[in-house]
Amino acid sequence: MIKLLNGTNALITGASRGIGRGIALVLAQNGANVAFTYLSSPEKAQELEKELQGMGVKAKGYKSDASEFSAADTLITNIIADFGSLEVVVNNAGITRDNLLMRMSEEQFDEVIRTNLKSAFNITKACQRPMLKARKGSIINISSVVGVKGNAGQANYAASKAGMIGFTKSVALELGSRNIRCNAIAPGFIETEMTAALAPDMVQQWRDQIPLKRGGTPEDVAQAVVFLASDMSSYITGQVLNVDGGMLT
Ligand code: NAP
């Protein structure tokens, strides 16, 4: 197997479960060393760290709240001290707090914006310094089809994911001249704990809209991350790649 990311150091936020975990494993399969964060699942993080190390790459999990501005600087400083450099950052950490607008509380709105959108600002701002120095970097933001088309009951989540797309395009414009690329991935319906929480009739509604007639897997998203992280996409920046089984077609 050709290892597209041999010797690359990558950070994935929120990798203890779901899509983030899948991204960590597939990046490691492609030769990347993996730094990752978690918040409330220390055992799962420890398991992942061991599994990644067993694949022959350097790996370390850091407990770090992506929504905390000051935590981002500490995190990136620690990663540079442990790994030496950082070429790839995947802003993946995310939550849902679904409710109809009529019932949505200010806390539900703020929590989702802080965890999903402000986290990308926090981490990207902190990682740009070492990337600017190295004149190399690929930042990948995990948005959602919901950020492109909206979804009833998810006004907070849709706003955060649409915000990530505007953020991605702006960062791409600002950092392109320094050889730092920034792209977003908009996954569709991916089978993780996040979607397991949905009502069965809503899951069926989502599935019915997918031309490929199946939900996606974390690995489906991870393969797109490998592409955007590697030199295979060296002339691609400021784009949104839909990984959705054709849902938005
Ligand atoms: P998930 O299974 O619920 O996993 C969420 C991950 O984020 C966990 O590892 C969790 O860590 C971490 N996390 C949550 N809040 C955090 C914080 N403040 N700081 C650091 N880490 C935090 O979700 P998922 O389905 O894998 O989703 C991953 C990303 O893909 C999210 O951004 C989501 O919006 C996006 N997405 C998912 C789908 C889908 O269908 N599943 C579709 C489109 C987009 P702990 O467990 O350690 O707290």
Coordinates of C-alpha atoms and ligand atoms in Angstrom, one line a residue:
M1 CA 0.0 0.0 0.0
I2 CA 1.3 3.5 -0.9
K3 CA 1.5 5.5 2.3
L4 CA 0.4 9.0 1.2
L5 CA 1.1 10.7 4.6
N6 CA 4.4 9.1 5.6
G7 CA 6.2 11.3 8.1
T8 CA 3.3 13.8 8.3
N9 CA 2.2 15.0 11.8
A10 CA -1.6 15.4 12.1
L11 CA -4.0 16.7 14.8
I12 CA -7.6 15.5 14.9
T13 CA -9.9 17.1 17.4
G14 CA -12.6 14.9 19.1
A15 CA -11.2 11.5 18.0
S16 CA -12.2 9.3 21.0
R17 CA -15.3 8.2 19.1
G18 CA -17.1 8.2 15.7
I19 CA -15.8 10.0 12.7
G20 CA -12.7 11.5 14.5
R21 CA -11.6 8.0 15.5
G22 CA -12.1 6.7 12.0
I23 CA -10.0 9.6 10.6
A24 CA -7.2 8.9 13.2
L25 CA -7.0 5.2 12.1
V26 CA -7.1 5.9 8.4
L27 CA -4.5 8.7 8.6
A28 CA -2.2 6.3 10.6
Q29 CA -2.8 3.5 8.0
N30 CA -1.4 6.1 5.5
G31 CA 1.7 6.6 7.6
A32 CA 0.8 9.8 9.5
N33 CA 1.7 10.3 13.2
V34 CA -1.4 11.2 15.0
A35 CA -2.1 13.7 17.8
F36 CA -5.7 13.8 18.8
T37 CA -8.0 15.3 21.5
Y38 CA -10.9 14.1 23.6
L39 CA -13.0 15.6 26.3
S40 CA -15.1 13.1 28.3
S41 CA -14.0 9.6 27.0
P42 CA -10.6 9.0 28.6
E43 CA -10.8 5.2 28.3
K44 CA -11.7 5.3 24.6
A45 CA -8.9 7.8 24.0
Q46 CA -6.4 5.5 25.7
E47 CA -7.5 2.5 23.7
L48 CA -7.2 4.6 20.5
E49 CA -3.7 5.8 21.4
K50 CA -2.6 2.1 21.9
E51 CA -4.2 1.0 18.7
L52 CA -2.5 3.7 16.7
Q53 CA 0.9 3.0 18.3
G54 CA 0.4 -0.7 17.4
M55 CA 0.2 0.5 13.8
G56 CA 3.8 1.7 14.0
V57 CA 3.2 5.5 14.1
K58 CA 3.7 8.0 16.8
A59 CA 0.4 8.7 18.6
K60 CA -0.8 10.7 21.6
G61 CA -4.2 11.7 23.0
Y62 CA -4.6 15.1 24.8
K63 CA -7.5 16.0 27.0
S64 CA -8.5 19.4 25.7
D65 CA -11.8 21.2 25.3
A66 CA -11.9 22.5 21.8
S67 CA -14.4 25.2 22.7
E68 CA -11.9 26.9 25.1
F69 CA -9.9 29.6 23.4
S70 CA -6.9 29.5 25.9
A71 CA -6.7 25.6 25.7
A72 CA -5.8 25.7 22.0
D73 CA -2.5 27.5 22.4
T74 CA -1.4 25.1 25.2
L75 CA -2.5 22.1 23.0
I76 CA -0.5 23.2 19.9
T77 CA 2.6 24.1 22.0
N78 CA 2.4 20.6 23.6
I79 CA 2.0 18.9 20.2
I80 CA 5.0 20.8 18.7
A81 CA 7.1 19.8 21.8
D82 CA 6.0 16.1 21.4
F83 CA 6.0 15.7 17.6
G84 CA 8.4 18.5 16.4
S85 CA 6.0 19.9 13.7
L86 CA 2.3 19.9 12.6
E87 CA 1.3 19.8 9.0
V88 CA -2.3 18.6 9.1
V89 CA -5.2 19.8 11.3
V90 CA -8.6 18.3 11.3
N91 CA -11.3 20.3 13.1
N92 CA -13.7 17.5 13.8
A93 CA -15.0 17.9 17.4
G94 CA -18.7 18.6 17.4
I95 CA -22.0 18.2 19.3
T96 CA -25.7 18.4 18.6
R97 CA -28.3 20.0 20.9
D98 CA -31.4 19.6 18.7
N99 CA -34.7 21.5 19.4
L100 CA -37.3 23.4 17.4
L101 CA -36.4 27.1 17.4
M102 CA -39.5 27.8 19.5
R103 CA -38.0 25.6 22.3
M104 CA -34.3 26.1 21.8
S105 CA -32.6 27.7 24.8
E106 CA -29.9 30.3 24.6
E107 CA -27.6 27.7 26.2
Q108 CA -28.3 25.1 23.5
F109 CA -27.5 27.7 20.8
D110 CA -24.3 29.0 22.5
E111 CA -23.0 25.5 23.4
V112 CA -23.2 24.3 19.8
I113 CA -21.7 27.4 18.3
R114 CA -18.8 27.3 20.8
T115 CA -18.1 23.6 20.3
N116 CA -18.6 23.3 16.6
L117 CA -17.6 26.7 15.2
K118 CA -15.6 28.7 17.7
S119 CA -13.4 25.6 18.2
A120 CA -12.3 25.8 14.6
F121 CA -11.3 29.4 15.1
N122 CA -9.5 28.5 18.4
I123 CA -7.5 25.6 16.9
T124 CA -6.8 27.2 13.5
K125 CA -5.6 30.4 15.0
A126 CA -3.2 28.5 17.3
C127 CA -1.9 26.2 14.6
Q128 CA -1.3 28.8 11.9
R129 CA 1.9 30.0 13.7
P130 CA 3.9 26.8 13.2
M131 CA 2.4 26.3 9.8
L132 CA 3.3 29.8 8.7
K133 CA 6.9 29.2 9.9
A134 CA 7.1 25.9 8.0
R135 CA 5.3 27.4 4.9
K136 CA 3.2 24.3 4.7
G137 CA -0.1 23.1 6.0
S138 CA -3.5 21.5 5.3
I139 CA -6.5 22.5 7.5
I140 CA -9.6 20.4 7.1
N141 CA -12.9 21.4 8.7
I142 CA -15.6 18.8 9.2
S143 CA -18.8 20.7 8.4
S144 CA -22.1 19.0 7.4
V145 CA -24.7 18.8 4.6
V146 CA -26.9 20.4 7.2
G147 CA -24.7 23.5 7.0
V148 CA -25.4 23.6 3.3
K149 CA -29.2 22.9 3.2
G150 CA -30.4 23.5 6.8
N151 CA -32.5 21.1 8.9
A152 CA -35.6 21.6 11.0
G153 CA -34.8 21.2 14.6
Q154 CA -31.1 22.0 14.1
A155 CA -31.0 25.8 13.6
N156 CA -28.0 26.0 16.0
Y157 CA -26.1 23.1 14.4
A158 CA -26.8 24.3 10.8
A159 CA -25.6 27.8 11.7
S160 CA -22.4 26.4 13.2
K161 CA -21.7 24.2 10.2
A162 CA -22.6 26.9 7.7
G163 CA -20.3 29.2 9.7
M164 CA -17.5 26.7 9.3
I165 CA -17.8 26.9 5.5
G166 CA -17.4 30.7 5.5
F167 CA -14.5 30.4 7.9
T168 CA -12.9 27.8 5.6
K169 CA -13.1 30.0 2.5
S170 CA -11.7 33.0 4.4
V171 CA -8.8 31.1 5.9
A172 CA -8.0 29.7 2.4
L173 CA -7.9 33.2 1.0
E174 CA -5.7 34.5 3.9
L175 CA -3.2 31.7 4.0
G176 CA -3.0 30.5 0.4
S177 CA 0.1 32.6 -0.4
R178 CA 2.0 30.8 2.4
N179 CA 1.2 27.3 1.0
I180 CA -1.4 26.6 3.7
R181 CA -4.6 25.1 2.3
C182 CA -7.9 25.1 4.1
N183 CA -10.9 22.9 2.9
A184 CA -14.1 21.6 4.4
I185 CA -15.8 18.3 4.2
A186 CA -19.6 18.1 4.4
P187 CA -20.5 14.6 5.5
G188 CA -24.1 13.4 5.0
F189 CA -25.6 10.8 7.2
I190 CA -22.8 8.9 8.8
E191 CA -23.5 6.1 11.3
T192 CA -22.0 7.1 14.6
E193 CA -23.3 7.7 18.2
M194 CA -24.4 11.2 17.1
T195 CA -26.8 9.7 14.5
A196 CA -27.7 6.7 16.7
A197 CA -29.5 9.3 18.9
L198 CA -32.0 10.1 16.1
A199 CA -35.6 8.8 16.0
P200 CA -35.9 5.7 13.7
D201 CA -38.4 7.5 11.4
M202 CA -36.0 10.4 11.0
V203 CA -33.2 8.0 10.1
Q204 CA -35.4 6.3 7.5
Q205 CA -36.2 9.8 6.0
W206 CA -32.4 10.6 5.7
R207 CA -31.7 7.1 4.2
D208 CA -34.5 7.6 1.6
Q209 CA -32.7 10.8 0.4
I210 CA -29.4 9.0 -0.4
P211 CA -28.9 7.9 -4.0
L212 CA -26.3 5.3 -2.8
K213 CA -29.0 3.9 -0.5
R214 CA -26.8 3.5 2.6
G215 CA -25.5 5.6 5.5
G216 CA -21.9 6.5 5.3
T217 CA -19.1 5.2 7.6
P218 CA -16.4 7.1 9.5
E219 CA -14.0 5.5 7.0
D220 CA -15.9 7.1 4.0
V221 CA -15.2 10.5 5.6
A222 CA -11.6 9.6 6.5
Q223 CA -10.6 8.7 2.9
A224 CA -11.6 12.2 1.9
V225 CA -9.5 13.6 4.7
V226 CA -6.5 11.6 3.5
F227 CA -7.0 13.1 0.0
L228 CA -7.3 16.7 1.3
A229 CA -4.3 16.2 3.8
S230 CA -2.0 14.8 1.1
D231 CA -0.2 16.3 -1.8
M232 CA -2.8 14.6 -4.0
S233 CA -4.9 17.8 -3.4
S234 CA -2.0 20.2 -3.6
Y235 CA -3.9 22.6 -5.9
I236 CA -7.2 22.5 -4.0
T237 CA -8.1 25.1 -1.4
G238 CA -11.2 26.9 -0.1
Q239 CA -13.5 24.0 -1.3
V240 CA -16.3 22.0 0.3
L241 CA -16.2 18.3 -0.5
N242 CA -19.6 16.6 0.1
V243 CA -19.2 13.0 1.4
D244 CA -22.9 12.2 1.4
G245 CA -23.7 9.3 -1.0
G246 CA -25.1 11.9 -3.4
M247 CA -27.6 13.3 -1.0
L248 CA -27.1 16.9 -2.1
T249 CA -27.2 16.1 -5.8
Ligands
NAP1 P1 -19.7 11.7 18.0 O1 -19.8 10.2 17.7 O2 -20.8 12.3 18.9 O3 -18.3 12.1 18.5 C1 -18.0 13.4 18.8 C2 -16.5 13.5 19.2 O4 -16.3 14.9 19.5 C3 -16.1 12.7 20.4 O5 -14.9 12.1 20.2 C4 -16.1 13.8 21.6 O6 -15.1 13.5 22.5 C5 -15.6 15.0 20.8 N1 -16.0 16.3 21.4 C6 -17.2 16.8 21.7 N2 -17.1 18.0 22.3 C7 -15.8 18.2 22.4 C8 -15.0 19.3 22.9 N3 -15.6 20.4 23.5 N4 -13.7 19.2 22.9 C9 -13.0 18.1 22.4 N5 -13.7 17.1 21.8 C10 -15.1 17.1 21.9 O7 -19.9 12.5 16.6 P2 -19.5 12.2 15.1 O8 -20.8 11.7 14.5 O9 -18.3 11.3 15.1 O10 -19.2 13.6 14.5 C11 -17.9 14.1 14.3 C12 -18.0 15.4 13.5 O11 -18.6 15.2 12.3 C13 -18.9 16.5 14.2 O12 -18.3 17.8 14.0 C14 -20.2 16.4 13.5 O13 -20.9 17.6 13.6 C15 -19.7 16.0 12.1 N6 -20.7 15.4 11.3 C16 -21.3 14.2 11.7 C17 -22.3 13.6 10.8 C18 -22.9 12.3 11.2 O14 -23.8 11.9 10.5 N7 -22.5 11.6 12.2 C19 -22.7 14.2 9.7 C20 -22.1 15.4 9.3 C21 -21.1 16.0 10.1 P3 -15.5 12.9 24.0 O15 -16.3 11.6 23.8 O16 -14.1 12.6 24.6 O17 -16.2 13.9 24.8

